[in-house]
Short mmCIF file of C-alpha atoms and ligand atoms in Angstrom, two decimals:
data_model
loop_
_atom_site.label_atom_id
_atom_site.label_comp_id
_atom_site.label_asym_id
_atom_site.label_seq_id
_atom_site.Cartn_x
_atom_site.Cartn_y
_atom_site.Cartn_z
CA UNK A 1 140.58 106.96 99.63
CA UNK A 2 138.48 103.85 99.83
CA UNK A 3 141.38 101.80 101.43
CA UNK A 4 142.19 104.70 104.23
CA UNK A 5 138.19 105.26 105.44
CA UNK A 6 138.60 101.27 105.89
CA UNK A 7 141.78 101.72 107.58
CA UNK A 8 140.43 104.33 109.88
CA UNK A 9 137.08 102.09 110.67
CA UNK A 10 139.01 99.20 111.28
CA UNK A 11 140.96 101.36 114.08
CA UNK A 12 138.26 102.95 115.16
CA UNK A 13 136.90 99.36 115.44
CA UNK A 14 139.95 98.60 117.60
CA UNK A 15 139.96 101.55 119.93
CA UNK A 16 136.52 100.88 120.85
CA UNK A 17 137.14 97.18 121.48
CA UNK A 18 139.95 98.01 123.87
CA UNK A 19 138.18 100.61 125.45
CA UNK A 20 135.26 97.84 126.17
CA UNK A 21 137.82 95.01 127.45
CA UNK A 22 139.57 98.05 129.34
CA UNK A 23 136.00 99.06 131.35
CA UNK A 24 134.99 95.46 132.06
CA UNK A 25 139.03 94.62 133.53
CA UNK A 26 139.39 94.29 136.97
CA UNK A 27 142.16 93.88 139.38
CA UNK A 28 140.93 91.46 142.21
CA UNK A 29 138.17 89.78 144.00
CA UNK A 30 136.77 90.48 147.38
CA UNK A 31 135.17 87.02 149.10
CA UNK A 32 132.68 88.23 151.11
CA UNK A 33 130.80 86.59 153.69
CA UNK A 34 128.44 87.49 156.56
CA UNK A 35 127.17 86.42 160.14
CA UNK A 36 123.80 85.67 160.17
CA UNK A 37 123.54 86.80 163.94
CA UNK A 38 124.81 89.95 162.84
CA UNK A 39 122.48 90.55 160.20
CA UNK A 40 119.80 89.32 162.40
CA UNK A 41 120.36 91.05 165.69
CA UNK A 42 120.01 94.77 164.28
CA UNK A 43 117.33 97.44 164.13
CA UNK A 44 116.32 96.34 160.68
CA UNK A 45 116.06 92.74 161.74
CA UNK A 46 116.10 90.02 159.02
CA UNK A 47 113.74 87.27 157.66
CA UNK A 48 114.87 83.48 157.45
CA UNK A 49 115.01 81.92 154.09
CA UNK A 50 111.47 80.21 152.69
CA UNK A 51 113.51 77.29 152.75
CA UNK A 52 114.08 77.08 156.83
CA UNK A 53 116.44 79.04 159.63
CA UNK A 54 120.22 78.50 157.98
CA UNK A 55 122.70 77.05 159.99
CA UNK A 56 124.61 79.27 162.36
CA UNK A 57 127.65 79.32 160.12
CA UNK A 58 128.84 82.15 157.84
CA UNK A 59 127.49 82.78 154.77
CA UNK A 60 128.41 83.29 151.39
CA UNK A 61 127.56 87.64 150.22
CA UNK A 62 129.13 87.86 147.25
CA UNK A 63 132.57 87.72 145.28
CA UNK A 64 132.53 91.13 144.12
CA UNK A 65 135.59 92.46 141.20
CA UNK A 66 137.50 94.98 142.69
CA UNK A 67 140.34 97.21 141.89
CA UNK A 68 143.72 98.51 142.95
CA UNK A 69 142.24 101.83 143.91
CA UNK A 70 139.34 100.45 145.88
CA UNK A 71 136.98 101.43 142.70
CA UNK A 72 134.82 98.57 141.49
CA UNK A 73 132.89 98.35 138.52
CA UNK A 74 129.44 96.91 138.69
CA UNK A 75 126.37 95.88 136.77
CA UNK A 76 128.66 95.20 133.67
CA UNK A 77 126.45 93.48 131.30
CA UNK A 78 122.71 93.67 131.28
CA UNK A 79 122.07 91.04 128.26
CA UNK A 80 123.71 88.34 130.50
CA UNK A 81 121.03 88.37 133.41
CA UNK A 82 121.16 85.44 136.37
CA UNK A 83 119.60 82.27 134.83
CA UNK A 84 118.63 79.75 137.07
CA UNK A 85 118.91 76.94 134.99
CA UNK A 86 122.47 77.56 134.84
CA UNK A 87 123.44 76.65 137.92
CA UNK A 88 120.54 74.04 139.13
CA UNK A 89 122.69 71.48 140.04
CA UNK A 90 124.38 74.25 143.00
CA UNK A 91 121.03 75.14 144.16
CA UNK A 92 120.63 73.26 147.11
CA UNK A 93 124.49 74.00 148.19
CA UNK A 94 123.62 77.88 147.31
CA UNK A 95 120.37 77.33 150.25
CA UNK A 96 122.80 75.93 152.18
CA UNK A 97 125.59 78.20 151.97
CA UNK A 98 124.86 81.32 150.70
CA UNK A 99 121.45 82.44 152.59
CA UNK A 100 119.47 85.11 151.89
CA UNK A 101 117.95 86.91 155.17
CA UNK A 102 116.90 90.05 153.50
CA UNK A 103 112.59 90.60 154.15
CA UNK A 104 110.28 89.41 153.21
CA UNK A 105 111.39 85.64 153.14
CA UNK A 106 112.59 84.82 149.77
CA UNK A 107 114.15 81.45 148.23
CA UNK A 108 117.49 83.44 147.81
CA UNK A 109 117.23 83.61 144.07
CA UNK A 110 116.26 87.62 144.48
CA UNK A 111 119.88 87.88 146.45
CA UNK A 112 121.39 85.72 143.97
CA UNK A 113 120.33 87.37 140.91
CA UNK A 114 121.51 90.94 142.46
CA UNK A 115 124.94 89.37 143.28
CA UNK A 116 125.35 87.92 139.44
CA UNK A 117 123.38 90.99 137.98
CA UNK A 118 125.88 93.42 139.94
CA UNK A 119 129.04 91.78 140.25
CA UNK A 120 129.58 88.85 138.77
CA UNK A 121 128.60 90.32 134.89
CA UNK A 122 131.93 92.33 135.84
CA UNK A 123 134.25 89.29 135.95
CA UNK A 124 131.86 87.05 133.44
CA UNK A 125 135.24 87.07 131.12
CA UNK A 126 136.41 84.86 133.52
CA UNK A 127 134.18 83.06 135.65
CA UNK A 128 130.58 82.00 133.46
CA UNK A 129 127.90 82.24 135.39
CA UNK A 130 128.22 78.27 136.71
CA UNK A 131 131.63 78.98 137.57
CA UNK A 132 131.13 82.15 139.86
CA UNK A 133 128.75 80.47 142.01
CA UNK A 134 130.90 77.14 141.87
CA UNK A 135 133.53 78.81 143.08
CA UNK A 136 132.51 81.25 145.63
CA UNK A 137 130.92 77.94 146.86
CA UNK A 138 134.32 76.21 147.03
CA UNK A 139 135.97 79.50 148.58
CA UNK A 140 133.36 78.64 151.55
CA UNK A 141 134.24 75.23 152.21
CA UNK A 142 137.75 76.21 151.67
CA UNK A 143 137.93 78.93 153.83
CA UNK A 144 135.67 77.68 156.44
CA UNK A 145 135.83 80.79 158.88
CA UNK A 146 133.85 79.40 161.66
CA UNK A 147 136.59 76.68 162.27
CA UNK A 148 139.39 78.81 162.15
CA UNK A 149 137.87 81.01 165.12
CA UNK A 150 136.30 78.07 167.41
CA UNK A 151 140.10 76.47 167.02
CA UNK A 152 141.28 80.04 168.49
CA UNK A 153 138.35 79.83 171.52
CA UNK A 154 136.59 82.18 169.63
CA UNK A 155 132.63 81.27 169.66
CA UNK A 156 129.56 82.85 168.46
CA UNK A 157 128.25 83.13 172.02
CA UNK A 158 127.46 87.07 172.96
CA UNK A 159 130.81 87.43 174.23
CA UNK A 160 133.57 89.92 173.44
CA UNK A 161 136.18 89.64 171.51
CA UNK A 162 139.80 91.48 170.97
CA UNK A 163 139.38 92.54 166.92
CA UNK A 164 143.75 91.71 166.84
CA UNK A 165 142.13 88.14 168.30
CA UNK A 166 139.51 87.54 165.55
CA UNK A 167 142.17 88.71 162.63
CA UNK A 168 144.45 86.53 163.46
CA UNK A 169 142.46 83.34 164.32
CA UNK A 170 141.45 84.37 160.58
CA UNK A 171 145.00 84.53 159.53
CA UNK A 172 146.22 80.93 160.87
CA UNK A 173 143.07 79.19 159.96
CA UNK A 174 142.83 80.52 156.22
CA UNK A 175 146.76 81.56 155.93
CA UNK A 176 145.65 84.72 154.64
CA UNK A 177 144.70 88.53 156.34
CA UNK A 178 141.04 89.09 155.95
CA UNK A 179 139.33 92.36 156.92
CA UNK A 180 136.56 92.46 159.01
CA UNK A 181 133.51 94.51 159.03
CA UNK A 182 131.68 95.32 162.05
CA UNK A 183 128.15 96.60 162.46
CA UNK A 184 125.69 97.10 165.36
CA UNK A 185 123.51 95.28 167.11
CA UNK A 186 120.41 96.56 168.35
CA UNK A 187 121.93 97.83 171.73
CA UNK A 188 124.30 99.72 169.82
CA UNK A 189 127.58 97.21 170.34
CA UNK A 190 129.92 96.98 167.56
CA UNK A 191 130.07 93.21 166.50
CA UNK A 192 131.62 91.04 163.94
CA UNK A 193 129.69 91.10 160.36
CA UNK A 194 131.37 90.37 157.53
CA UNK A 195 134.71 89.23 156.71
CA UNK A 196 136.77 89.82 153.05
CA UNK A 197 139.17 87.77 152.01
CA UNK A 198 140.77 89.03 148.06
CA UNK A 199 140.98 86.40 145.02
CA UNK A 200 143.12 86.99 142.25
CA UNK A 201 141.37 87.65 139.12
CA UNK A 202 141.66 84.96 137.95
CA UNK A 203 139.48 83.19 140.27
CA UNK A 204 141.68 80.80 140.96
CA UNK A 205 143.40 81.73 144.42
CA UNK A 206 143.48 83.54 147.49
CA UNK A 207 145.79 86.62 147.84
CA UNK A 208 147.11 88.94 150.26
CA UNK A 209 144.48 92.26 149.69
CA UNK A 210 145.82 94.83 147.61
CA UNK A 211 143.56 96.75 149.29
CA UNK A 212 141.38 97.39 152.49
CA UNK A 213 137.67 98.96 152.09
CA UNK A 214 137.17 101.37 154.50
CA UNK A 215 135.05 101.15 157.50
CA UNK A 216 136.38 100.51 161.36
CA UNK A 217 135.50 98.22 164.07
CA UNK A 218 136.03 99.04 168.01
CA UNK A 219 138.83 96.91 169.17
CA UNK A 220 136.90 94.74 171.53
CA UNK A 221 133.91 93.27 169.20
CA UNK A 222 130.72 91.12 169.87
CA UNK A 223 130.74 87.64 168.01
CA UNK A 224 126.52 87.14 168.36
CA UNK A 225 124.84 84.11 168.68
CA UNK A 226 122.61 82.83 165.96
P1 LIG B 301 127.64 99.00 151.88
O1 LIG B 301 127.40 100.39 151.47
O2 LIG B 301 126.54 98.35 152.62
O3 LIG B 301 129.02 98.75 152.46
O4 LIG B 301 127.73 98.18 150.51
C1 LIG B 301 126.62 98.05 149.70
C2 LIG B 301 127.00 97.23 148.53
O5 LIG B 301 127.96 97.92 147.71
C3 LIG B 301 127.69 95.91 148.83
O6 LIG B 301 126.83 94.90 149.17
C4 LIG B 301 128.39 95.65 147.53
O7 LIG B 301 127.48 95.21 146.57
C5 LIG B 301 128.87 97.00 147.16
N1 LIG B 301 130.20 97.28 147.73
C6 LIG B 301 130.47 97.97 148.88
N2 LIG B 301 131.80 98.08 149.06
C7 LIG B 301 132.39 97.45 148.02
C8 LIG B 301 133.74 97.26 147.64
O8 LIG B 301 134.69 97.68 148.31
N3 LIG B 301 133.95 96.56 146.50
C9 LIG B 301 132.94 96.08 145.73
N4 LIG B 301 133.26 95.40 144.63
N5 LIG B 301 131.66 96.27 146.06
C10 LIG B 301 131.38 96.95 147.18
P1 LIG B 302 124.96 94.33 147.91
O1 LIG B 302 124.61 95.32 146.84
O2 LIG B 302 124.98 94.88 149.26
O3 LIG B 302 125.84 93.22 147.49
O4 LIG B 302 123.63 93.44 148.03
C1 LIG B 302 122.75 93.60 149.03
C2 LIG B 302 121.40 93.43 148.41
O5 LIG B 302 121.02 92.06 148.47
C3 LIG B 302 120.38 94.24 149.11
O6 LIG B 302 119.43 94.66 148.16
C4 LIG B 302 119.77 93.26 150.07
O7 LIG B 302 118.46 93.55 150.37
C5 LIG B 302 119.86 91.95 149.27
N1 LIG B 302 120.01 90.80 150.15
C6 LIG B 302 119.23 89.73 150.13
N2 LIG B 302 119.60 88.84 151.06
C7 LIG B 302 120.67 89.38 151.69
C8 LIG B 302 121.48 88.93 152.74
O8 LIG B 302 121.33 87.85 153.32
N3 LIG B 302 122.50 89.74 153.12
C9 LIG B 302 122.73 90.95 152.51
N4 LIG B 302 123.75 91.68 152.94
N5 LIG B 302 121.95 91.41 151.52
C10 LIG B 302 120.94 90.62 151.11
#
């Protein structure tokens, strides 16, 4: 009797284990980043960074765990909040390339925190906390999606672009398809905000998407200035 109840914790023990390592999987990373002009240029307007007007170059959103289905889990683990200290030595890259342009100004550790606090606790199996802003950092400079779209004559200069023109300057500059995310500027035009890119999850590569989020652009889209 005494041996069995055992028995029947210790699997009990088990199931709930799995179940917990079964919640916190995920399939894939999205690599998001966003065009300050685009965030800027809109009804709701935006608010440069305490620490000075960011370059006009994208920026960094997030690296957000994904799934197959287009599901994602999010705010995974509350007892493993952003900590500053962690990653001090990526701070001033993080100013640099990941911005935050929400209002009021802020030093970007509010946008920061929400990314680790809802995203990156889902994937903290695999990427610390050091090593999720580390390496969305080195997707950026990787990546580097402003190059790959001036080398196509594509520039962030009011004008109109074909969407089939942005995706695949995107394509031969980063080797992989991205999907891009339009919103509108203040005039109503549909223009070029974000672009995702998919990581395996692992961390440790780009990959063809498994799968698209859903949202359309028109096919001629504004690239803003910024
Ligand atoms: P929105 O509704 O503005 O598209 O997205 C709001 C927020 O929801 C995003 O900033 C992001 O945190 C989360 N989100 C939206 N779509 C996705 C998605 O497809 N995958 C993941 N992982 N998060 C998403
Ligand atoms: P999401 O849940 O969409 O990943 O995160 C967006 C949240 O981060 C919102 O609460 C938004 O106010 C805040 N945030 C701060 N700075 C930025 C920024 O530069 N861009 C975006 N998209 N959101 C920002």
């Amino acid at each position: 009797m005494k041996a069995s109840s055992g028995a029947l914790i210790q699997a009990l023990v088990a199931l709930s284990l799995a179940g917990l390592s079964v919640s916190k999987d995920f399939d894939f990373f999205y690599f998001v980043q966003q065009w300050p002009g685009s965030y800027c240029d809109t009804q709701q307007s935006c608010c440069y960074p305490t620490t000075g007007k960011p370059a006009p170059d994208f920026g960094v959103h997030g690296l957000w765990p994904n799934y197959n289905d287009g599901t994602y889990p999010s705010n995974c683990d509350s007892s493993n909040p952003f900590d500053q200290s962690k990653v001090s030595d990526l701070i001033s890259k993080m100013q640099k390339d990941w911005p935050t342009l929400a209002c009021p100004s802020g030093d970007g550790v509010t946008f920061w925190s929400h990314e680790w606090d809802k995203h990156g606790t889902c994937s903290e199996d695999v990427l610390d906390q050091h090593s999720y802003f580390s390496k969305a950092l080195a997707l950026k400079t990787q990546t580097n999606l402003l190059q790959a779209l001036t080398t196509a004559g594509i520039e962030a200069n009011g004008g109109s672009y074909s969407l089939s023109s942005i995706k695949s300057a995107i394509q031969s500059g980063v080797g992989y398809t991205p999907f891009v995310e339009c919103n509108s500027d203040e005039s109503g035009n549909s223009q070029l905000y974000q672009v995702y890119l998919c990581v395996d999850n692992s961390g440790s590569k780009l990959i063809e998407c498994p799968v698209f989020p859903n949202g359309k652009c028109g096919s001629q889209i504004e690239f803003p200035s910024f």
